[in-house]
Coordinates of C-alpha atoms in Angstrom, one line a residue:
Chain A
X93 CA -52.9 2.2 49.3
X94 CA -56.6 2.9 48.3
X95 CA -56.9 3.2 44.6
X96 CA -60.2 5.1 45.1
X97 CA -61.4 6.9 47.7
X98 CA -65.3 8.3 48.2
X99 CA -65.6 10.8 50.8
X100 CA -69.3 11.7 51.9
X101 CA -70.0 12.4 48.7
X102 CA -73.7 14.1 48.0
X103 CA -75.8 14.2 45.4
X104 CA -78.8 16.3 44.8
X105 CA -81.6 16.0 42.0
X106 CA -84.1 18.5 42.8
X107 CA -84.9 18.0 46.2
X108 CA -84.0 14.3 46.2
X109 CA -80.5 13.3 47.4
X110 CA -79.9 10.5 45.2
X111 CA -76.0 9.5 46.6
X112 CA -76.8 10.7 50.5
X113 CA -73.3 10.7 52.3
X114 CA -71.6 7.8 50.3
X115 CA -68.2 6.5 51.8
X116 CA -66.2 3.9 50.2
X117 CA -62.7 2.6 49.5
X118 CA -61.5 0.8 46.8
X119 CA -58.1 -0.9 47.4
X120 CA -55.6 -1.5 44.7
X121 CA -56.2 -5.0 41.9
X122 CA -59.2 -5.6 44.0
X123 CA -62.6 -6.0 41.9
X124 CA -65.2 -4.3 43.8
X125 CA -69.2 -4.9 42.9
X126 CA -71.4 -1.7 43.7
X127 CA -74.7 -3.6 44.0
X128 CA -78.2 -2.2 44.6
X129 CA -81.4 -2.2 43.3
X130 CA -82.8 0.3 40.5
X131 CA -83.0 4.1 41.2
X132 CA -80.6 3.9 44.6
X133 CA -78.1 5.8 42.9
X134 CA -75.4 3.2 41.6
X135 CA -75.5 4.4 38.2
X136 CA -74.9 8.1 39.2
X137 CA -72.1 6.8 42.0
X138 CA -70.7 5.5 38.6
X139 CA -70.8 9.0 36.7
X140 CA -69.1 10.7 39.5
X141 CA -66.5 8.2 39.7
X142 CA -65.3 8.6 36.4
X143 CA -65.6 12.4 36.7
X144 CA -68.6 12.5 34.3
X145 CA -70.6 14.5 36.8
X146 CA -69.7 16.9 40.1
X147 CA -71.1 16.1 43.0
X148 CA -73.0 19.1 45.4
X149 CA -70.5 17.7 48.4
X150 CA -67.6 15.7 48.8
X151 CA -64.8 14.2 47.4
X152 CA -63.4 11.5 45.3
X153 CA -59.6 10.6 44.9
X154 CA -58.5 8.8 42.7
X155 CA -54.9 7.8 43.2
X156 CA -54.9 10.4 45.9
X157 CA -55.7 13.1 43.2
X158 CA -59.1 14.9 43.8
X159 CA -60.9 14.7 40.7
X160 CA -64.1 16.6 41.9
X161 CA -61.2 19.8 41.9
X162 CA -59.1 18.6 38.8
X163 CA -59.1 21.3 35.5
X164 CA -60.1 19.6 32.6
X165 CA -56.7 18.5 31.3
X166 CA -55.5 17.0 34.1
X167 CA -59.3 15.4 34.0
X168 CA -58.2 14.1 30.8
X169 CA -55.0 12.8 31.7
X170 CA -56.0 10.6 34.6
X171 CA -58.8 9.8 32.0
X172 CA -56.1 7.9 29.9
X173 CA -55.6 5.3 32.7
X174 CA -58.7 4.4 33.3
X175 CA -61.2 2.2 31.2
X176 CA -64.5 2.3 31.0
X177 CA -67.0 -0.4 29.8
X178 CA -70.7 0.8 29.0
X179 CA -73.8 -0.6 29.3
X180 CA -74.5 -0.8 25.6
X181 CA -70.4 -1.6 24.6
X182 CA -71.0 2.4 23.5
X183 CA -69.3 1.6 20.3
X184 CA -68.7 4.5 17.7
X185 CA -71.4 2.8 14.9
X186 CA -69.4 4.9 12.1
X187 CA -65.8 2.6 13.0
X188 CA -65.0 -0.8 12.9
X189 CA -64.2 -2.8 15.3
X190 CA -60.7 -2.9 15.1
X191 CA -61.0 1.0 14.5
X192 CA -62.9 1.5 17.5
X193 CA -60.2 0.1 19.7
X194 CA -57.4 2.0 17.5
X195 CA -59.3 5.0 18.7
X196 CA -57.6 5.7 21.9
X197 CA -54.3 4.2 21.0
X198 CA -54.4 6.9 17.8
X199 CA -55.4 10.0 19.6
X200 CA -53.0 9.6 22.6
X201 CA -49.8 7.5 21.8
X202 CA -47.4 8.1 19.1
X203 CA -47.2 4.7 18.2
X204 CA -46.4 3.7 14.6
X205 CA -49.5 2.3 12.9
X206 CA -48.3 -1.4 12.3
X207 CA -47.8 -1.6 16.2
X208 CA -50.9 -0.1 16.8
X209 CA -52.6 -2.8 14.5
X210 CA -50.5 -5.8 16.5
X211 CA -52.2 -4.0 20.0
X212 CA -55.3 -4.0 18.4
X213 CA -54.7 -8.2 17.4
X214 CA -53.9 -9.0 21.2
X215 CA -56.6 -7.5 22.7
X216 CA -59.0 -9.0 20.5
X217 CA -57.5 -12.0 21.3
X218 CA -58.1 -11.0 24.7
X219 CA -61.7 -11.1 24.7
X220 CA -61.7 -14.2 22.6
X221 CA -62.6 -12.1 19.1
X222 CA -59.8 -12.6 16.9
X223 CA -60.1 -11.9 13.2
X224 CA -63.3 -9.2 14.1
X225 CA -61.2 -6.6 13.4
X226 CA -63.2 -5.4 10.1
X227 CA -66.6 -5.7 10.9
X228 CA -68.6 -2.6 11.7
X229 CA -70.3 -2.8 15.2
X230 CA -73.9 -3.5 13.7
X231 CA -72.5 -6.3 12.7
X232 CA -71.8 -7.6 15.8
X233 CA -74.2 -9.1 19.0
X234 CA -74.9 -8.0 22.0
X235 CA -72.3 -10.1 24.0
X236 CA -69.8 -9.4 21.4
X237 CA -70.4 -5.4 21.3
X238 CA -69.7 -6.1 24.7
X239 CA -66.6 -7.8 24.5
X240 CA -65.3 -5.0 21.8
X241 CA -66.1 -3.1 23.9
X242 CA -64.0 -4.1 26.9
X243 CA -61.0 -4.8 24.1
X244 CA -61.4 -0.7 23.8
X245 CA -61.5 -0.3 27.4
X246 CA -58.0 -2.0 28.2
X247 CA -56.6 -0.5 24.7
X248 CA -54.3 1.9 26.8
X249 CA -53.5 -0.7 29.5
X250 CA -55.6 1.3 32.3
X251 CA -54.9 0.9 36.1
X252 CA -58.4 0.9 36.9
X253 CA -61.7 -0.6 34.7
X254 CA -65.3 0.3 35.5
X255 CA -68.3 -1.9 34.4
X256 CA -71.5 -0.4 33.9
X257 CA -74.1 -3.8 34.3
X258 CA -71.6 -5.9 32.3
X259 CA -74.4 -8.3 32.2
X260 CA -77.4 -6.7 31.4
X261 CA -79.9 -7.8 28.2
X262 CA -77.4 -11.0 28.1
X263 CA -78.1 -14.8 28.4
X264 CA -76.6 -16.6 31.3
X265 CA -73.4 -18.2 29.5
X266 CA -72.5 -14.3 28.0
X267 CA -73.0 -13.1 31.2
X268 CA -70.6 -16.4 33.0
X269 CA -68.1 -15.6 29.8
X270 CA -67.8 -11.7 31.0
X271 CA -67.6 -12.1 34.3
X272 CA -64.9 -15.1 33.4
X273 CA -62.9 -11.7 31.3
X274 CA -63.3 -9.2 33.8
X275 CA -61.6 -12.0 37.1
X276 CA -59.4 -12.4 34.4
X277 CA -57.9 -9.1 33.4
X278 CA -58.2 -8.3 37.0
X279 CA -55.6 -11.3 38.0
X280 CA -53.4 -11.4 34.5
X281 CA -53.1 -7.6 34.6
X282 CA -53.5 -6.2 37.9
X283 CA -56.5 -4.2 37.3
X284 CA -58.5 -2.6 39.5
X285 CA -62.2 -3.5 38.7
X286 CA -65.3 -1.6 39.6
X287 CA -68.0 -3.4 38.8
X288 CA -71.4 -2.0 38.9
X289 CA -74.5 -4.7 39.2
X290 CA -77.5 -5.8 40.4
X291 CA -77.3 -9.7 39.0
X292 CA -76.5 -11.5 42.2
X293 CA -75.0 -14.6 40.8
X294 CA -72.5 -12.6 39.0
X295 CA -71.6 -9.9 41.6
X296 CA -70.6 -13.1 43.9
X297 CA -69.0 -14.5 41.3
X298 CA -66.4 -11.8 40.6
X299 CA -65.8 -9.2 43.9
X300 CA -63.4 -9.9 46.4
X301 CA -65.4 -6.8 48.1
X302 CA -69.1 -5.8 47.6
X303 CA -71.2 -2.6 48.8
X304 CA -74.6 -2.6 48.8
X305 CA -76.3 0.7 47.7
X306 CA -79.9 1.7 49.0
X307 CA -81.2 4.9 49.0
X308 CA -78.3 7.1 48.2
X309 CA -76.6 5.0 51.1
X310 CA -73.9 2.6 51.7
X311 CA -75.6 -0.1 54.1
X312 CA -72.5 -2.3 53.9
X313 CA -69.3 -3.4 52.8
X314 CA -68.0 -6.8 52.6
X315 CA -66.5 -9.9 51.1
X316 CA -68.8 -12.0 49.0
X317 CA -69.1 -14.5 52.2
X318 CA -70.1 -11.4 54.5
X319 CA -72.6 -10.1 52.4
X320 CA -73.9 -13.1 52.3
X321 CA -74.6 -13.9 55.9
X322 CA -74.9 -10.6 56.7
X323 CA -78.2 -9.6 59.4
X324 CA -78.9 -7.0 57.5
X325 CA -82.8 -7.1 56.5
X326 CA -82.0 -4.9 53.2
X327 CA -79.5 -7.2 52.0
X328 CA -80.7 -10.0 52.7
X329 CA -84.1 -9.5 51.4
X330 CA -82.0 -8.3 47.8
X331 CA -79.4 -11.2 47.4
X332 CA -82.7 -13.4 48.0
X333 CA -84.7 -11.2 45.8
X334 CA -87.7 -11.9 48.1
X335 CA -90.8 -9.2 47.3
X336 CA -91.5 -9.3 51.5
X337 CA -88.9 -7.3 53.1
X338 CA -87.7 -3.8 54.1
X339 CA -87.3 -2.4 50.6
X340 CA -90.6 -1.3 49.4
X341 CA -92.4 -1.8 46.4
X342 CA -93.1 2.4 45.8
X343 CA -91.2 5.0 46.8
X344 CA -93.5 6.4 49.3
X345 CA -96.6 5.4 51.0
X346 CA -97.6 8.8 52.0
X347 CA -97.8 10.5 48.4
X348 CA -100.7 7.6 47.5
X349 CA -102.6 8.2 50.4
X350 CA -102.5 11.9 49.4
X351 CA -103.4 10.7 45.8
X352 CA -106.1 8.7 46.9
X353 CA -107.6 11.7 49.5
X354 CA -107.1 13.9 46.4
Chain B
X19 CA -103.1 33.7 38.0
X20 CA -99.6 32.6 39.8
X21 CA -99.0 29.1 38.2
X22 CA -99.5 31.3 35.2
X23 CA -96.8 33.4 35.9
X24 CA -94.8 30.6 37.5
X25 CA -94.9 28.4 33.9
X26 CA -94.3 32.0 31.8
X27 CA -91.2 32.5 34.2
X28 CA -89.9 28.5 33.6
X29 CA -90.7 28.7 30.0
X30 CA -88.0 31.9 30.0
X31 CA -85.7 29.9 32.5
X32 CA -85.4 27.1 30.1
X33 CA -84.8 29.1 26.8
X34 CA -82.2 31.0 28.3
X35 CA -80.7 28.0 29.6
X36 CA -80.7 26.7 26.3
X37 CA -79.7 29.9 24.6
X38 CA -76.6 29.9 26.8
X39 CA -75.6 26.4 26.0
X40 CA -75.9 26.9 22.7
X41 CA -73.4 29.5 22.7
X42 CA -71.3 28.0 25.2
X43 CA -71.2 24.8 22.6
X44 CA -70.7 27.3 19.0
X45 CA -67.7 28.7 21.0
X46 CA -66.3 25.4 21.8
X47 CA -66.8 24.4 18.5
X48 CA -65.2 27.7 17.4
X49 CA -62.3 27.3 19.5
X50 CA -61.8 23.9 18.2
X51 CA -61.7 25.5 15.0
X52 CA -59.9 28.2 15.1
X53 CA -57.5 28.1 17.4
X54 CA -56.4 24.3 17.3
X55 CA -57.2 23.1 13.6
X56 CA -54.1 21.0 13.3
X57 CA -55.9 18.7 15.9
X58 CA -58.9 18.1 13.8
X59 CA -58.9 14.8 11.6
X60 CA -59.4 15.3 7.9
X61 CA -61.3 12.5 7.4
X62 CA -64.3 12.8 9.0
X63 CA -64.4 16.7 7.3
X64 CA -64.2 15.3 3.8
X65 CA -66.9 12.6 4.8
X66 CA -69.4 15.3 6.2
X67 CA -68.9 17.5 3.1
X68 CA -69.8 14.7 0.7
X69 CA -72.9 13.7 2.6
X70 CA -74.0 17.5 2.9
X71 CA -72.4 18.6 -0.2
X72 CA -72.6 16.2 -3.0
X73 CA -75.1 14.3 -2.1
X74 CA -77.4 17.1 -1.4
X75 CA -76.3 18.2 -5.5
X76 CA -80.3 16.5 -6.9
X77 CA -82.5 17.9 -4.2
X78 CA -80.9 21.2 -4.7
X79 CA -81.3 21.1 -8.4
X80 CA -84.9 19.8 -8.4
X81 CA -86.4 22.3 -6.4
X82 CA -84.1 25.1 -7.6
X83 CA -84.7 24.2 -11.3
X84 CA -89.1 23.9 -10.6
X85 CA -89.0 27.3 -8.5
X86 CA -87.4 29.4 -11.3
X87 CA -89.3 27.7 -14.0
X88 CA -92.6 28.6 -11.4
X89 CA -91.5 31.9 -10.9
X90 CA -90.9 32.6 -14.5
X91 CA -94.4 31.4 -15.5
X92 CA -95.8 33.3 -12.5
X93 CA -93.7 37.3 -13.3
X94 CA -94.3 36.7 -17.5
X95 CA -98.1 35.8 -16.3
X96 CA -98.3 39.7 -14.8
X97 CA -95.8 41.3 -16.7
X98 CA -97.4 40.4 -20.3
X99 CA -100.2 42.9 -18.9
X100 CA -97.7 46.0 -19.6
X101 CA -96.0 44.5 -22.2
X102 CA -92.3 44.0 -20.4
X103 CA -92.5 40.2 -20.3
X104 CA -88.8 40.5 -21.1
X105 CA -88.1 42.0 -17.9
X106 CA -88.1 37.8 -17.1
X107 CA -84.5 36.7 -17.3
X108 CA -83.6 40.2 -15.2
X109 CA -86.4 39.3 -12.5
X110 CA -85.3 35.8 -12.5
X111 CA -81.8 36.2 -12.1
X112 CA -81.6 38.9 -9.3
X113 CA -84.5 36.8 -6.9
X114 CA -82.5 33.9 -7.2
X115 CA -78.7 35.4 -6.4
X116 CA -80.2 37.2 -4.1
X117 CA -82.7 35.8 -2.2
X118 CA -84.3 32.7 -3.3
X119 CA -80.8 30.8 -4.5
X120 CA -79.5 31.0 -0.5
X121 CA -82.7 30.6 1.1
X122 CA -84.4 27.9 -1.1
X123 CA -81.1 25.8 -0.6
X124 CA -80.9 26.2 3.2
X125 CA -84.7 25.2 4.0
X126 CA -83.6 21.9 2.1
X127 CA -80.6 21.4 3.6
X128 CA -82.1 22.2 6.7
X129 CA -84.3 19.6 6.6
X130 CA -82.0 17.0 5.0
X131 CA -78.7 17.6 7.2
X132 CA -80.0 19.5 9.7
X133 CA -82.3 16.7 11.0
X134 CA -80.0 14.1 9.9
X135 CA -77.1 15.7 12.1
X136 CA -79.4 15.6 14.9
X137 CA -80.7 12.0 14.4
X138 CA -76.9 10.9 14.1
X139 CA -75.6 13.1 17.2
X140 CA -78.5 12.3 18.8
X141 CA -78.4 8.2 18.8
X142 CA -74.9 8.8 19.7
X143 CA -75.9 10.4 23.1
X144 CA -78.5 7.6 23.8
X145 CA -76.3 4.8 23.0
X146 CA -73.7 6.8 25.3
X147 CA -71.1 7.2 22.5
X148 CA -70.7 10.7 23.1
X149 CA -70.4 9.9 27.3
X150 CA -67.5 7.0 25.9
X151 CA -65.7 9.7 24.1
X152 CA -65.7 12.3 26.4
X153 CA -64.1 9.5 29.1
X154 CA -62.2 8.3 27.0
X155 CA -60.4 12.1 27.0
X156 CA -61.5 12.8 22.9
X157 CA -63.2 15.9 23.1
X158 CA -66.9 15.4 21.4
X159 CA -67.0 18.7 20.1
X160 CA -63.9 18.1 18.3
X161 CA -64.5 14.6 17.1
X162 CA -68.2 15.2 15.3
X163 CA -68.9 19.1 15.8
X164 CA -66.2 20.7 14.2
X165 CA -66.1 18.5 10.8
X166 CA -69.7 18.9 10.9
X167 CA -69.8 22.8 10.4
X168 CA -66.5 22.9 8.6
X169 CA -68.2 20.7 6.1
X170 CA -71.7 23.1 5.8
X171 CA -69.9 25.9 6.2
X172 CA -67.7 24.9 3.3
X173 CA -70.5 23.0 1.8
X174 CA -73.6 25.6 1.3
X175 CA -72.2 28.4 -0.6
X176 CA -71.5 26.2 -3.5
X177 CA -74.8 24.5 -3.3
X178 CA -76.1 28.3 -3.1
X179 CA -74.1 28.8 -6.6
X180 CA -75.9 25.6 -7.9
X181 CA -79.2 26.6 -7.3
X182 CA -78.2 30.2 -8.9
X183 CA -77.9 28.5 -11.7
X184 CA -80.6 25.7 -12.0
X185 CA -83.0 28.7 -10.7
X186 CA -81.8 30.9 -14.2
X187 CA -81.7 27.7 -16.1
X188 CA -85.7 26.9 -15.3
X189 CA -86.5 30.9 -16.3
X190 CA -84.6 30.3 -19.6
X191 CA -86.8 27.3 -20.1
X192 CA -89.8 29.7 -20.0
X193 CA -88.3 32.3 -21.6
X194 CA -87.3 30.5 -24.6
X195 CA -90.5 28.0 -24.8
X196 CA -93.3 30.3 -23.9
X197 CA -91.5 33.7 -24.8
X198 CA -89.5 32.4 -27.6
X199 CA -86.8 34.5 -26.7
X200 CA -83.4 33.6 -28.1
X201 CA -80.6 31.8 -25.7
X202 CA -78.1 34.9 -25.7
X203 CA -80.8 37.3 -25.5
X204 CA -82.3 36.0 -22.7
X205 CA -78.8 35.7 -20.5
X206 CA -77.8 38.9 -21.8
X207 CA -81.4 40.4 -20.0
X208 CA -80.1 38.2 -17.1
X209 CA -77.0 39.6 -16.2
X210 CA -77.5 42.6 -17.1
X211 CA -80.1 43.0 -14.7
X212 CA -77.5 41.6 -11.9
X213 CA -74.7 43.2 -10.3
X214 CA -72.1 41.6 -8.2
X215 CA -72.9 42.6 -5.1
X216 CA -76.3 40.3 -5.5
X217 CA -74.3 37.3 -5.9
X218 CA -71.8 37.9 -3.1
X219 CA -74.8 39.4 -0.6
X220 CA -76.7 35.7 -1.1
X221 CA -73.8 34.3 -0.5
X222 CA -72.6 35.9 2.2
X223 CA -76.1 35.4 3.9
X224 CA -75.4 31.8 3.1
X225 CA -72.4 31.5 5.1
X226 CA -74.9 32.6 8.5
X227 CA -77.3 30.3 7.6
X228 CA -74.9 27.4 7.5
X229 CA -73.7 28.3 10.6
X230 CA -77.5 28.3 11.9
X231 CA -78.0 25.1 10.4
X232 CA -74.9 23.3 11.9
X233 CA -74.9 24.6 15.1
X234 CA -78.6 23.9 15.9
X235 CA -78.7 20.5 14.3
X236 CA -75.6 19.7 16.8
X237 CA -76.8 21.3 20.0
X238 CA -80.2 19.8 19.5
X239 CA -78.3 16.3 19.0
X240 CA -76.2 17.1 22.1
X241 CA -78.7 16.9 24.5
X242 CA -81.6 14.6 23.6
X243 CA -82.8 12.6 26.8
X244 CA -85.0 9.8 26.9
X245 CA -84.1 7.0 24.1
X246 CA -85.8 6.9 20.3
X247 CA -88.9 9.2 21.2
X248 CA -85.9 11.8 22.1
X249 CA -84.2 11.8 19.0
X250 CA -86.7 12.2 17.1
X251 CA -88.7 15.1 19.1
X252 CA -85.1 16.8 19.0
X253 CA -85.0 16.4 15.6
X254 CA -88.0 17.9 14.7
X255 CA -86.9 20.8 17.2
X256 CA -83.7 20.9 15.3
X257 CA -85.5 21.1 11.5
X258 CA -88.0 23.5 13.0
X259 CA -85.5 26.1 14.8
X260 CA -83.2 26.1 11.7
X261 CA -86.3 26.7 9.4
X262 CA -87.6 29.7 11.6
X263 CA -83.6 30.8 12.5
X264 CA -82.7 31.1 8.4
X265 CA -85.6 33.2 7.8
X266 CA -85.3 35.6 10.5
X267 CA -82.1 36.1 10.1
X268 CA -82.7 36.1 6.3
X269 CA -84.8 39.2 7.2
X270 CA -82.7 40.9 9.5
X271 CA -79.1 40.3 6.6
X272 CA -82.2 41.7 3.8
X273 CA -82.5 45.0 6.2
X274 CA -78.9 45.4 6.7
X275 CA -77.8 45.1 3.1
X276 CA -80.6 47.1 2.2
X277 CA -79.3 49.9 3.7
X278 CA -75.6 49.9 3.1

């Protein structure tokens, strides 16, 4: 059973389709890496996944529900079983930490506040933050706003967990200690990770499946040893990083031309 | 001639847009309100209303107390000409219930919760606190909306009240120093110069420009784009659009009350 399903979905800003067609399936515990480089649309994929923003065509189903159709309550309640970590950890400033991932657990359970303080313990202990419970997230570092911030995420025990560049702004051993949590939480809970990236050395280091975005488009899917040899020009010229390639430099040749013609 | 009328017809496009979603956003808040209060946390209500209450209490004195002892100076200045300089307390008294205690307070409260609503709200929205909230199914409106205008709403009146009677307090200064009029005299030509309805009418127009105030700070936090220089052109949207809102509206309450 797919977990997620992305049926030629479309996106339009303007005149620009920014997801063109994109197809995808995301099968249950897997961790799946969305990789591409800036502006192809992963980030926006992202936001439609987790129902933040309707698409102009297509469909997404999320354990076979389609939440491009859903009311906003039943929005809300698949919202409850899913987990979302931010870019920035997206932290409430005015909470602590512990506070922060009491949040969910407050609003939605009716679970008695002492157990809702030994939840908030474990998962703390989860991300290797014990005692942190009282410190506001100013407080805090990058990597550990970070790791709050994926203790928030799994508060409610979600089926699925989406990453939004878990490791960008973060040194190397960070970045090798989230990508350590998320093949962790994956394995220990049975979670299905969507991961979305454009660090190589991570993304290879976490998905058991990858997709590489470019230009609104899926140009393939794989495991990590695929991707790798894969003839594609596109990906191989962004899992090398190499400036010479297929993808170019601007987005379009022709408008400089007209610039420069005036 | 037609990019002219092209960027007059987008100008319209884009207030209308943003008159509509600040409707659709003061009837969410409403509904929130009104029609599912028990859901609302008490907490964050009693923090708004001490930041925009108490600790608004010494700007609202200061320029309260200055204005009437300015305004005092100013009418016994011109009134000493025909000889009714104890015409003060009255004058002083009914500007301030009526006008100058509501709309005095709200400019400064515009500018010191109004912008700092925005700034907060807004820096929320940039560091995607507002996009974790809403994901995380807690409605944003409910979570920092609603305590916000709850608290104002709550909030301004009594600051009106306050500067009432810091704005009487600086025209007895004047009264008594410069006029040497005598304490009970001079609040006895105070009040009797005032009737109720001033009081109630400047606080009643109070209650619209807290709304004003809340609702714009909020909406303008609610959809900065584009990082610190956002916020902070949003906030100065946000102080500006209160400022000129209160006083039109000021104008428009003025006309109705005049005339019932």
């Amino acid at each position: 059973m797919n977990t997620i399903e992305v049926r030629n979905l479309i996106k339009r800003y303007q005149d620009r389709a920014v997801l063109d067609g994109i197809n995808l399936s995301i099968k249950k515990g897997e961790t799946f890496v969305i990789m591409g480089g800036s502006g192809c649309g992963k980030s926006t994929l992202l936001r439609h996944l987790i129902g933040s923003e309707k698409p102009d065509n297509g469909e997404i189903f999320i354990n076979e529900k389609n939440i491009t159709a859903m009311p906003q309550k039943e929005l809300d309640e698949l919202r409850k079983k899913i987990g979302i970590l931010y870019q920035s950890g997206a932290l409430l400033n005015s909470l602590t930490v512990g506070e922060n991932i009491a949040l969910p657990l407050v609003e939605h359970t009716k679970l008695a506040p002492d157990i809702i303080e030994i939840i908030i313990k474990m998962k703390l202990e989860l991300v290797g933050l014990t005692g942190f419970e009282n410190l506001k997230p100013a407080e805090l570092s990058g990597g550990m706003k970070k790791r709050v911030g994926l203790a928030r995420a799994i508060a409610m025990d979600p089926e699925i967990v989406f990453y939004d560049e878990p490791g960008a702004g973060l040194d190397p051993v960070v970045t090798g200690v989230i990508d350590k949590l998320i093949k962790d939480l994956s394995q220990k809970l049975n979670i299905t990770s969507i991961v979305v990236t454009h660090e190589m050395t991570s993304a290879f280091r976490i998905a058991d499946r990858m997709a590489m975005l470019y230009n609104g488009k899926v140009v393939q899917v794989g495991t990590p040893s695929e991707i790798k040899n894969s003839a594609n020009p596109i990906v191989q010229q962004f899992i090398t990083g190499s400036p010479d390639g297929p993808i170019p430099l601007r987005r379009s040749g022709d408008e400089y031309l007209k610039i420069l013609s005036g | 001639m037609l990019s002219l009328i092209g960027y007059i017809g987008r100008t319209i496009r884009t207030f209308l847009q943003h008159v509509s979603g600040f409707f659709w956003l003061f009837g969410q808040t409403l509904s929130w309100i009104f029609l599912k209060p028990y859901r609302l946390r008490l907490k964050p209500i009693f923090q708004q209303m001490e930041f925009i209450g108490f600790n608004s209490i010494p700007i609202v004195c200061f320029v309260s107390l200055f204005f009437g002892l300015t305004l005092a100076m100013l009418t016994s200045y011109q009134l000493e000409k025909v000889g009714s300089e104890l015409l003060v307390g009255g004058l002083v008294g009914v500007a301030f219930t009526r006008e100058l205690g509501p709309l005095l307070t709200s400019l400064v409260i515009s500018a010191r919760v109004g912008a700092a609503i925005t700034a907060e709200l807004g820096t929320m929205k940039v560091g995607e606190e507002i996009d974790a909230l809403d994901t995380m199914a807690l409605e944003p409106v409910r979570f920092l909306i609603a305590p916000r205008l709850i608290a104002i709403v709550l909030m301004l009146p009594l600051l009106v009240i306050l500067s009432n009677i810091m704005g009487i307090l600086g025209g007895y200064i004047i009264g008594f120093t410069n006029l040497h009029m005598n304490t009970g005299f001079y609040f006895r030509m105070t009040f009797d110069a005032m009737v109720l309805k001033d009081i109630y009418t400047g606080l009643f127009k109070s209650v619209f420009f807290a709304f004003i105030i809340g609702m714009v700070g909020s909406y303008q936090g609610f959809i900065v784009r584009g990082g610190a220089e956002g916020v902070g052109r949003a906030t100065t949207t946000s102080v500006v659009t209160s400022i000129e809102l209160v006083i039109i509206v000021d104008a428009f309450l003025n006309a109705v009350f005049y005339f019932i």
